mmCIF file of C-alpha atoms in Angstrom:
data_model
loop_
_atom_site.group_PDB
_atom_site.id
_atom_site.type_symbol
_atom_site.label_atom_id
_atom_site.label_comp_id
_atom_site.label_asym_id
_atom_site.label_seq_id
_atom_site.Cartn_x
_atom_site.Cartn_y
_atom_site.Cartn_z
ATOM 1 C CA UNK A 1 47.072 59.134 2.871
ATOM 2 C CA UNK A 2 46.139 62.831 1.898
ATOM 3 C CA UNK A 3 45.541 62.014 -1.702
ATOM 4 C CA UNK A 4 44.497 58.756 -4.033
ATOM 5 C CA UNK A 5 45.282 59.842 -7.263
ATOM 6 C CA UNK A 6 48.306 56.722 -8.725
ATOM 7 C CA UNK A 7 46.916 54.720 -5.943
ATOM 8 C CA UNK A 8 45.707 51.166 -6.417
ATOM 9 C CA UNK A 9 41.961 50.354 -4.075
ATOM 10 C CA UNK A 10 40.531 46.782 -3.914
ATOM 11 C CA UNK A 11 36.374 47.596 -3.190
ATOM 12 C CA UNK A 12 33.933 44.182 -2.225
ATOM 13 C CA UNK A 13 30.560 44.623 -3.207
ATOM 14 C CA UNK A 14 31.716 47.421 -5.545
ATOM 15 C CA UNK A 15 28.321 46.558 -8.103
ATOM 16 C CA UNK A 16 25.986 48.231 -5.873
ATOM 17 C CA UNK A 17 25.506 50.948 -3.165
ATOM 18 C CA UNK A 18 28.220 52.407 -1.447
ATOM 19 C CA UNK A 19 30.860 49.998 -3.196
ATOM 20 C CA UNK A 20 29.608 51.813 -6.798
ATOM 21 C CA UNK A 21 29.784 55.220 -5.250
ATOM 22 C CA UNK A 22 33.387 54.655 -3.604
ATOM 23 C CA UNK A 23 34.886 53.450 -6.793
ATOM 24 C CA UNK A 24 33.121 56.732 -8.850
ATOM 25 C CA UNK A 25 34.800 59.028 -6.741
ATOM 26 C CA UNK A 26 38.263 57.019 -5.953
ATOM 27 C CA UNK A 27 38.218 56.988 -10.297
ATOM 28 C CA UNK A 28 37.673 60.812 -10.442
ATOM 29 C CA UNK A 29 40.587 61.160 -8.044
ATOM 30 C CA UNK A 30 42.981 59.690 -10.686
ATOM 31 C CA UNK A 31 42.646 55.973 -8.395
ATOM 32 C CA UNK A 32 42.939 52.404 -9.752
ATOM 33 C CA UNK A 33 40.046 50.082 -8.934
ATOM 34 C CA UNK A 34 39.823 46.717 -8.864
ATOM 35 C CA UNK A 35 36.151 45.702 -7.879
ATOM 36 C CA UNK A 36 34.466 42.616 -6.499
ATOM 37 C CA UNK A 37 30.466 41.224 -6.284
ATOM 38 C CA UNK A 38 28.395 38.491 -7.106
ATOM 39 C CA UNK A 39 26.954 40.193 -9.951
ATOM 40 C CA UNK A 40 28.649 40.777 -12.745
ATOM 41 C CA UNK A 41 25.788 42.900 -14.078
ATOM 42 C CA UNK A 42 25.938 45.274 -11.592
ATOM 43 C CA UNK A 43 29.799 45.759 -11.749
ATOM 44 C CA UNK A 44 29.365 46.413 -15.309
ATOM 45 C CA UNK A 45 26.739 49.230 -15.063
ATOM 46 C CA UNK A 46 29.732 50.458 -11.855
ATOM 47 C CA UNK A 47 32.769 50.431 -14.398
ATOM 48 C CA UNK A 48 30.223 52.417 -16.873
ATOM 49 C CA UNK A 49 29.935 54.910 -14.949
ATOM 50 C CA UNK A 50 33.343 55.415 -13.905
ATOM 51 C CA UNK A 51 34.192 55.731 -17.497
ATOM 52 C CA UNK A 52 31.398 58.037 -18.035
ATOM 53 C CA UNK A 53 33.919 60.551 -18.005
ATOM 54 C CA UNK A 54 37.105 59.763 -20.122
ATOM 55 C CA UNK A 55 39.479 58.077 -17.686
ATOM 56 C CA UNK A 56 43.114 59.485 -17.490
ATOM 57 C CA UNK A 57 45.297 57.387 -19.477
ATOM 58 C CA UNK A 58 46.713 54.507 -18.050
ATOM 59 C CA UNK A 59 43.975 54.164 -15.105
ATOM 60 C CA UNK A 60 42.953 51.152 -14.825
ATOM 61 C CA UNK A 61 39.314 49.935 -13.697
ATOM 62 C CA UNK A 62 39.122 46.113 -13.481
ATOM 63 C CA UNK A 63 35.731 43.843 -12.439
ATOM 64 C CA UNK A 64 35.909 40.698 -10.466
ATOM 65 C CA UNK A 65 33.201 38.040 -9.878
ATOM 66 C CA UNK A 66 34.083 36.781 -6.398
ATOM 67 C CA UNK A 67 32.016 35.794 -3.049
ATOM 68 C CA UNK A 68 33.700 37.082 -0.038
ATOM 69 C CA UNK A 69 32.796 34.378 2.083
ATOM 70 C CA UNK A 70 34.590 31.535 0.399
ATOM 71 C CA UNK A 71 38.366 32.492 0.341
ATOM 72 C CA UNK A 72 39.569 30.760 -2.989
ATOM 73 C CA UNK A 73 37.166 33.484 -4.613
ATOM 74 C CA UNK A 74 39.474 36.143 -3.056
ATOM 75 C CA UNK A 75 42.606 33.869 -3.750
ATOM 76 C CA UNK A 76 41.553 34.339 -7.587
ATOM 77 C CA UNK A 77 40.501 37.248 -7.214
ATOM 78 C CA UNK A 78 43.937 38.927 -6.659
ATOM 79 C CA UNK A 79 45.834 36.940 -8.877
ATOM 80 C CA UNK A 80 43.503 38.236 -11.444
ATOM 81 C CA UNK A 81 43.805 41.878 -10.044
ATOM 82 C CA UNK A 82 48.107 41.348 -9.907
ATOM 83 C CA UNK A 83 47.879 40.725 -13.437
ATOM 84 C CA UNK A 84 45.273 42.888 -14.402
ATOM 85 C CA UNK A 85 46.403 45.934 -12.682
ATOM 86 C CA UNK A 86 50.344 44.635 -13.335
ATOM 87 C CA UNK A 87 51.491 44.912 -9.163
ATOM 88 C CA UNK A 88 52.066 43.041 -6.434
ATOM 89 C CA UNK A 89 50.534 45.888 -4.072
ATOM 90 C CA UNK A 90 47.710 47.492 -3.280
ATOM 91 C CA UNK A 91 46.736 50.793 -1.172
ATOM 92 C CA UNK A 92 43.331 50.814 -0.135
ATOM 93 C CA UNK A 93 41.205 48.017 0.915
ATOM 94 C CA UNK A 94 37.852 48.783 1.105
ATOM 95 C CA UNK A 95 35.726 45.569 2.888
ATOM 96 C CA UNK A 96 32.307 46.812 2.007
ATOM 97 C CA UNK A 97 30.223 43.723 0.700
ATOM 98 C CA UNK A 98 27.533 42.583 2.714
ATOM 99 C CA UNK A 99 23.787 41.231 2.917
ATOM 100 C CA UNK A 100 21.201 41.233 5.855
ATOM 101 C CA UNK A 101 18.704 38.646 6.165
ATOM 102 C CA UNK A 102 19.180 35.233 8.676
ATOM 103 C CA UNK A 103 17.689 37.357 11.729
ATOM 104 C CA UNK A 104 16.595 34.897 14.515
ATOM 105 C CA UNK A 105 17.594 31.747 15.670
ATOM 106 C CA UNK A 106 14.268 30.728 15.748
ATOM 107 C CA UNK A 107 12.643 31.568 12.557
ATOM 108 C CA UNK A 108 15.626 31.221 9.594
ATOM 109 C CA UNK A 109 17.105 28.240 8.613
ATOM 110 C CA UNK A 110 21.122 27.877 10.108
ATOM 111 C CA UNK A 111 21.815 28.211 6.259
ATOM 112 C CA UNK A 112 20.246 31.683 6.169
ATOM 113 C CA UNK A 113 21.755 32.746 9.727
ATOM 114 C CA UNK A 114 25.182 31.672 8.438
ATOM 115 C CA UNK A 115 24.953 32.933 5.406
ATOM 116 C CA UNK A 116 24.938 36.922 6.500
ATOM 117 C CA UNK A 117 26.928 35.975 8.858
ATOM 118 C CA UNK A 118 29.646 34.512 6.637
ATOM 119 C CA UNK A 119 29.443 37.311 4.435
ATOM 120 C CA UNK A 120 29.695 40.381 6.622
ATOM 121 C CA UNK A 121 31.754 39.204 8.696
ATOM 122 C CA UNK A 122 33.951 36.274 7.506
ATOM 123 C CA UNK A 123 33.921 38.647 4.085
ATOM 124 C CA UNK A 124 36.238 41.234 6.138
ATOM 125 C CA UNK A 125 37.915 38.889 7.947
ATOM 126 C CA UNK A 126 39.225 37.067 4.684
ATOM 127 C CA UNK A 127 39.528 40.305 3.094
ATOM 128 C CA UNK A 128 42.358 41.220 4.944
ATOM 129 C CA UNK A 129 43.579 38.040 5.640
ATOM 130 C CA UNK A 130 44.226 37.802 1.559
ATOM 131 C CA UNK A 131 44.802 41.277 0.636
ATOM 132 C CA UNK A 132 47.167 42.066 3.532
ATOM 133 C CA UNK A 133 50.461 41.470 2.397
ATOM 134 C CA UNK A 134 49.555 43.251 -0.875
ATOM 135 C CA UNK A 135 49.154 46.115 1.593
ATOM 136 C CA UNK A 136 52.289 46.029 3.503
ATOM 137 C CA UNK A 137 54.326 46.090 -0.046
ATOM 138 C CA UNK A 138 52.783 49.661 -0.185
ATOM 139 C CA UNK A 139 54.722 52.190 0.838
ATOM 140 C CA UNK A 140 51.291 53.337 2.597
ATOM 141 C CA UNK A 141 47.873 51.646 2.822
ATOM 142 C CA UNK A 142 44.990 51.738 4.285
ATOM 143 C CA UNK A 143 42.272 49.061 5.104
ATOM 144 C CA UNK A 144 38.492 50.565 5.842
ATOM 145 C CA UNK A 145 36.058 47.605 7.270
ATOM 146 C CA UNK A 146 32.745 48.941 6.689
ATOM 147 C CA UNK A 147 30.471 47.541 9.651
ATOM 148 C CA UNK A 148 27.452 49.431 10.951
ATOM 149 C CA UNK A 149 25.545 51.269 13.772
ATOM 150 C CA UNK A 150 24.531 47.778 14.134
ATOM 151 C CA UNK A 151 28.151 47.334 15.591
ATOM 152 C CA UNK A 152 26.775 48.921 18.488
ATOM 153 C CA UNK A 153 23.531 48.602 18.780
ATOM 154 C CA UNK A 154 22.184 45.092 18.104
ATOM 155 C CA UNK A 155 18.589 45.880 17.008
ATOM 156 C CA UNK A 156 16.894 47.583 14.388
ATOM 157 C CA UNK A 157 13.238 47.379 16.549
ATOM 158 C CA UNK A 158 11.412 45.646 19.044
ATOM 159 C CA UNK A 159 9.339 43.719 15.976
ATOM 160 C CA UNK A 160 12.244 42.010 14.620
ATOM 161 C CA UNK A 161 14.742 39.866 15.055
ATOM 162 C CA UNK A 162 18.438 40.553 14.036
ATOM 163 C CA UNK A 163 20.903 38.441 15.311
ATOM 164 C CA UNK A 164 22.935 37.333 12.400
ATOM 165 C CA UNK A 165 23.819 40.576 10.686
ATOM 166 C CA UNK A 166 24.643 42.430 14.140
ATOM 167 C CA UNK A 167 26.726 39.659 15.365
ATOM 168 C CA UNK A 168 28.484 39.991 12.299
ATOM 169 C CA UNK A 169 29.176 43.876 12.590
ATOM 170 C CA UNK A 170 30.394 43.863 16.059
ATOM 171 C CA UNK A 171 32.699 41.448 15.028
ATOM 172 C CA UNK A 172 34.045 43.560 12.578
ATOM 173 C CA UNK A 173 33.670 46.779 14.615
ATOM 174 C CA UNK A 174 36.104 44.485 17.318
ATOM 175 C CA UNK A 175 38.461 43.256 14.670
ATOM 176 C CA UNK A 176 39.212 46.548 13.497
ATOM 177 C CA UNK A 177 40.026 48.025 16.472
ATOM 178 C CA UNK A 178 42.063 45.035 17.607
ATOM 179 C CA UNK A 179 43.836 46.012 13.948
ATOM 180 C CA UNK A 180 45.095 49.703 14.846
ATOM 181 C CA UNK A 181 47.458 48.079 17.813
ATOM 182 C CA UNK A 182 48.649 44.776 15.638
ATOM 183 C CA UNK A 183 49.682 47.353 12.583
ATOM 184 C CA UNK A 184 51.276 49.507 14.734
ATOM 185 C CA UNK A 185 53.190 46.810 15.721
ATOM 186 C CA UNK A 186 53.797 44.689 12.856
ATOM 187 C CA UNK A 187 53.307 47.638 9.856
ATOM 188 C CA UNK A 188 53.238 50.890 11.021
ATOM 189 C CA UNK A 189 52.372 52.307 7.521
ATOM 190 C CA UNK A 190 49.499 50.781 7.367
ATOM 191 C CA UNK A 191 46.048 52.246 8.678
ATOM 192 C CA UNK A 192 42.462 50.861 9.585
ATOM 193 C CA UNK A 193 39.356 52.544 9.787
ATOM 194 C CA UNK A 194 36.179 50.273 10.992
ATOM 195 C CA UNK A 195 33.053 52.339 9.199
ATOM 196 C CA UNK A 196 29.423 52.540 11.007
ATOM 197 C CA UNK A 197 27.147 53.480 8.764
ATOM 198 C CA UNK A 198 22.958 54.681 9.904
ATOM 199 C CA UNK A 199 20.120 53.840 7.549
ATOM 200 C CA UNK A 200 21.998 54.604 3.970
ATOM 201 C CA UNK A 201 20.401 54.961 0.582
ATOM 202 C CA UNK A 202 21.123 51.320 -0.960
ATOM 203 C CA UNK A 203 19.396 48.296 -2.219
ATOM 204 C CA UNK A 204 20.978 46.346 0.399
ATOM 205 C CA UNK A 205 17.273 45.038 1.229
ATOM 206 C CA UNK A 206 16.263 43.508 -2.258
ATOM 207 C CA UNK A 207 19.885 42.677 -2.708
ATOM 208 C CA UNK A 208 19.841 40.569 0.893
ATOM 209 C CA UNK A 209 16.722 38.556 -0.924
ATOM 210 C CA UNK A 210 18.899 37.350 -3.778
ATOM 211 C CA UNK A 211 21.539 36.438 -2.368
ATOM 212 C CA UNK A 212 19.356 34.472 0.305
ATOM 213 C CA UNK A 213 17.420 32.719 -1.935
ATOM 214 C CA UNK A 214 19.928 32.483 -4.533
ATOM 215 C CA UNK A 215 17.039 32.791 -7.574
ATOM 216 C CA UNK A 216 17.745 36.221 -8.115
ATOM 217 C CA UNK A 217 14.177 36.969 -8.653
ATOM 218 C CA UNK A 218 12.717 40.503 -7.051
ATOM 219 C CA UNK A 219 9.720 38.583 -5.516
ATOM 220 C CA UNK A 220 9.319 36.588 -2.160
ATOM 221 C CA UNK A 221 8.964 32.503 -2.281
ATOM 222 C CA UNK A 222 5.806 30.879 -0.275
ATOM 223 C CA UNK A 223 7.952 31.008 2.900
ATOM 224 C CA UNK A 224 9.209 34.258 2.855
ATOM 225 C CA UNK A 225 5.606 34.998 2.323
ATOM 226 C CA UNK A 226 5.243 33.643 5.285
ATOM 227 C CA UNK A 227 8.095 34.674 7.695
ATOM 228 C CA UNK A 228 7.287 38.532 6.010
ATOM 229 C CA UNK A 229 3.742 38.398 7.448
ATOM 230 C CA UNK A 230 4.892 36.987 10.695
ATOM 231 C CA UNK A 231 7.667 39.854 10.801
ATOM 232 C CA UNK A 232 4.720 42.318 10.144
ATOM 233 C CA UNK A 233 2.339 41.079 12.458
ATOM 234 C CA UNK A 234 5.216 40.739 15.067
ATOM 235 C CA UNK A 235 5.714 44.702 14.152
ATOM 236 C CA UNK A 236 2.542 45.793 14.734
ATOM 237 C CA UNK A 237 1.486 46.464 11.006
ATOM 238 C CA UNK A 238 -2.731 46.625 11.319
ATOM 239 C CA UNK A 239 -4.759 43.473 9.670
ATOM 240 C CA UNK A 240 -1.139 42.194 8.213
ATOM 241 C CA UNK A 241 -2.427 39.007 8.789
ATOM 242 C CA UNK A 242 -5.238 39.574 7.309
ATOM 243 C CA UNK A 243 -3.483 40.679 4.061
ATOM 244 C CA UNK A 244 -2.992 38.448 1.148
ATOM 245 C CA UNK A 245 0.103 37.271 -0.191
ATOM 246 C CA UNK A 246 0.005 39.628 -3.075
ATOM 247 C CA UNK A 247 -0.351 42.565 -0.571
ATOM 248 C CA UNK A 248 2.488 41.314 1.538
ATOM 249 C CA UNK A 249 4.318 41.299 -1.734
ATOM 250 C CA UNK A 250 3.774 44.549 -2.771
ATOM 251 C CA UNK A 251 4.623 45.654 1.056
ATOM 252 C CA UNK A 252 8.206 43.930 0.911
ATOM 253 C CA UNK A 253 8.652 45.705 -2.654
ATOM 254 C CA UNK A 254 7.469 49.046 -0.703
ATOM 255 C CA UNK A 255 10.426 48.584 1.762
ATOM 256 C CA UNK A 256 13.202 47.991 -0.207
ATOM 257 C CA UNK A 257 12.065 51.370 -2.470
ATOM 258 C CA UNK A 258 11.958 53.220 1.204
ATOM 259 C CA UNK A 259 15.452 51.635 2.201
ATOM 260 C CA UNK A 260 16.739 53.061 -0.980
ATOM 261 C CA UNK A 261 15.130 56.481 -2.026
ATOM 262 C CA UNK A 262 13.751 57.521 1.106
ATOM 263 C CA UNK A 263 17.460 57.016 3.493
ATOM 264 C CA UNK A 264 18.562 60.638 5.542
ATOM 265 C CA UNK A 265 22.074 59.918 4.077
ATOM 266 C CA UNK A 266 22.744 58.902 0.055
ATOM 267 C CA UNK A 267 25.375 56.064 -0.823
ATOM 268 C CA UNK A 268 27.300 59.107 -2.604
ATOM 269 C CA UNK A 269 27.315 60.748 0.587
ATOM 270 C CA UNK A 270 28.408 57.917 2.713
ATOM 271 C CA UNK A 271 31.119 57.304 0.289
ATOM 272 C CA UNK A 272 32.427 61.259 0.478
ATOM 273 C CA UNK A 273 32.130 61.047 4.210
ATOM 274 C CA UNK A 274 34.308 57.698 3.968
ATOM 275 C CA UNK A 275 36.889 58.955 1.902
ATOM 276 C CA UNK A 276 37.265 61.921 3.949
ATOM 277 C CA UNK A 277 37.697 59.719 6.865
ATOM 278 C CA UNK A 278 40.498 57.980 5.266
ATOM 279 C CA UNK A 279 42.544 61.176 4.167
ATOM 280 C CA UNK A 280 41.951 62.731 8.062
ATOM 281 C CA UNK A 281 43.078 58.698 9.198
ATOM 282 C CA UNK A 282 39.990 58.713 11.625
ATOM 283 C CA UNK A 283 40.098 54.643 12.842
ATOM 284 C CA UNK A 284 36.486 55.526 13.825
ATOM 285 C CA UNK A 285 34.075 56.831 10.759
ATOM 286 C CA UNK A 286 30.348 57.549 11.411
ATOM 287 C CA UNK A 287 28.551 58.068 8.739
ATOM 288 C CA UNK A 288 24.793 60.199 8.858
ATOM 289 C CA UNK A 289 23.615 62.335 11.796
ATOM 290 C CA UNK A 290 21.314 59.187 12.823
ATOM 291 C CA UNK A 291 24.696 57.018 13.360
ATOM 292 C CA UNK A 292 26.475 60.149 15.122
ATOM 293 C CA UNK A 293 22.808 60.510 17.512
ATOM 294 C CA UNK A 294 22.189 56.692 18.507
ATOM 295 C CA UNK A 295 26.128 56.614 19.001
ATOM 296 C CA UNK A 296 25.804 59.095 21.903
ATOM 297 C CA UNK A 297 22.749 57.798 23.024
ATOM 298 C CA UNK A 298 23.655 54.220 23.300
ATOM 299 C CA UNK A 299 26.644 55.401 25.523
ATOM 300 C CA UNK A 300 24.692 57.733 27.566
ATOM 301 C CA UNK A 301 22.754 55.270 28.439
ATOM 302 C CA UNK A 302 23.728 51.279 27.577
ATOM 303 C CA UNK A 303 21.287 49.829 30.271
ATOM 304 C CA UNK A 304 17.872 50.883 28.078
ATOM 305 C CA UNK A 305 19.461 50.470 24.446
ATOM 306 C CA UNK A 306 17.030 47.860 24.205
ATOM 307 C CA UNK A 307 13.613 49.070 26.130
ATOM 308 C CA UNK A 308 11.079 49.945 23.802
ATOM 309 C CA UNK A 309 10.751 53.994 24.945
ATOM 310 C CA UNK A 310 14.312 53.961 23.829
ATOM 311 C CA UNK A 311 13.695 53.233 20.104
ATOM 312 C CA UNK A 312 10.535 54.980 20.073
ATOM 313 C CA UNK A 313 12.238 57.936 21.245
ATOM 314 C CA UNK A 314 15.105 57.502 18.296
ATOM 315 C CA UNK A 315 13.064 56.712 15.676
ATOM 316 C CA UNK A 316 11.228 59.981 16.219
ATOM 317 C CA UNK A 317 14.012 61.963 16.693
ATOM 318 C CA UNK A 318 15.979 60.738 13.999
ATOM 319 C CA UNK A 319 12.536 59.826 11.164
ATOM 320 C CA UNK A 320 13.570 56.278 11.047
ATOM 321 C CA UNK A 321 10.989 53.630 9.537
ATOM 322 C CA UNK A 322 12.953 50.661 10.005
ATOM 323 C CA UNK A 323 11.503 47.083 11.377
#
């Protein structure tokens, strides 16, 4: 698929992030977007700034409030976009929506475990489960899961536990490539591309804590207080637990700004990268010099991916402050 202008792109998560940034630039091509999230805020403030610039006439950007872990969400959700967008197919698939959070076994609730879990990974897995014969009415499509260096590499630091969300991403990261030989197969003219982002300018870590708690509020509750100062302490952070709940607060608040403003790689440029990944049809699509590093590191050498010099050694290389 060399081009996107006519074409028709389903995006998950498409209020925030990478999602927002992908639809911007699929619109500027001349592409149709229909959008999914949980907020319908957020997809708002998305479609306004796809029409920021006059769209061409007859291109169509439509919003969808859907969760992409319960698949009668995504059942509505194309029905609405087959009558909204007037088809029955679609050409690009983008399964981007996702949430961290539910890191150990030990210390989150099930409910919190299964909740990224469900969402990352059960999110791509219904994704193309209910978008997929919308895809092989194209004449050519494309589906790009979006999973993670954490696809790879099941850790993001020796202070923290993250079991849930990297479970999820290999899974997806597995799936996909298991996808390249069944469309070959079954529908040659379709493609798949599994995406593994590095540490990415988004809001993915005060957008986790919504969706976790489900209160929508930007502060912690009394136990994520709690399991935040444990995390810290766990991490090494001097005196955190010492510090009071108003300073843990303000340290959580710290973090997600970091996440977001202070990332090697923009969502704008993840979503160029992306794209560009589609038109070459690379299956495989690394995105930021700290995904394309701990990629050849991890292979060079599997057996210490998880000793402590090893992420020490990354971290510096690379200027990560994760954990």
């Amino acid at each position: 698929m060399k081009e996107f202008a006519g074409k028709i792109a389903v995006i998950t998560g498409g209020g925030t992030g990478m999602g927002r940034e992908l639809a911007r630039q699929l619109v500027a091509e001349g592409c149709n977007v229909a959008m999914c999230d949980v907020s319908e805020a957020a997809m708002a403030e998305t479609k306004r700034l796809c029409e920021v610039e006059k769209l061409p006439q007859g291109l169509r950007v439509t919003t969808h409030v859907a969760d992409v872990s319960i698949e009668d969400h995504l059942k509505r959700f194309r029905a609405e976009l087959a009558e909204q967008q007037k088809t029955d197919k679609i050409h690009l698939l983008f399964n981007n929506a996702g949430i961290g959070g539910g890191g150990s076994l030990f210390t989150n609730t099930r409910e919190q475990w299964e909740r990224t879990f469900n969402i990352c990974w059960g999110g791509v897995y219904l994704g193309v489960r209910t978008f997929l014969p919308m895809l092989v009415a194209a004449d050519e499509a494309h589906i790009v899961n979006t999973a993670s260096v954490n696809g790879f590499w099941a850790s993001i630091g020796m202070g923290q536990a993250h079991t849930a969300y990297s479970s999820a991403k290999f899974a997806v990261k597995g799936f996909t490539e298991a996808l390249i030989t069944d469309l070959r197969l079954h529908a040659p003219h379709v493609k798949c591309s599994v995406v593994m982002p590095g540490h990415i300018g988004t809001s993915i870590v005060s957008n986790s804590r919504k969706v976790q708690s489900g209160d929508g509020s930007e502060r912690l509750n009394a136990d994520e207080v709690a399991l935040t100062r444990k995390r810290m302490v766990a991490a090494g952070v001097p005196d955190a637990d010492k510090m009071s709940d108003e300073d843990i607060q303000a340290a959580f608040a710290e973090r997600a700004r970091s996440f977001l403003e202070d990332a090697p790689t923009t969502a704008a440029q993840a979503a160029k990268i992306i794209l560009d990944g589609v038109k070459a049809e690379r299956w495989r699509i690394l995105v930021g010099d700290d995904a394309k590093r701990l990629d050849e590191r991890v292979r060079a050498t599997p057996e210490q991916a998880y000793d402590r010099a090893f992420y020490e050694s990354f971290t510096q290389e690379v200027g990560w402050r994760l954990g």
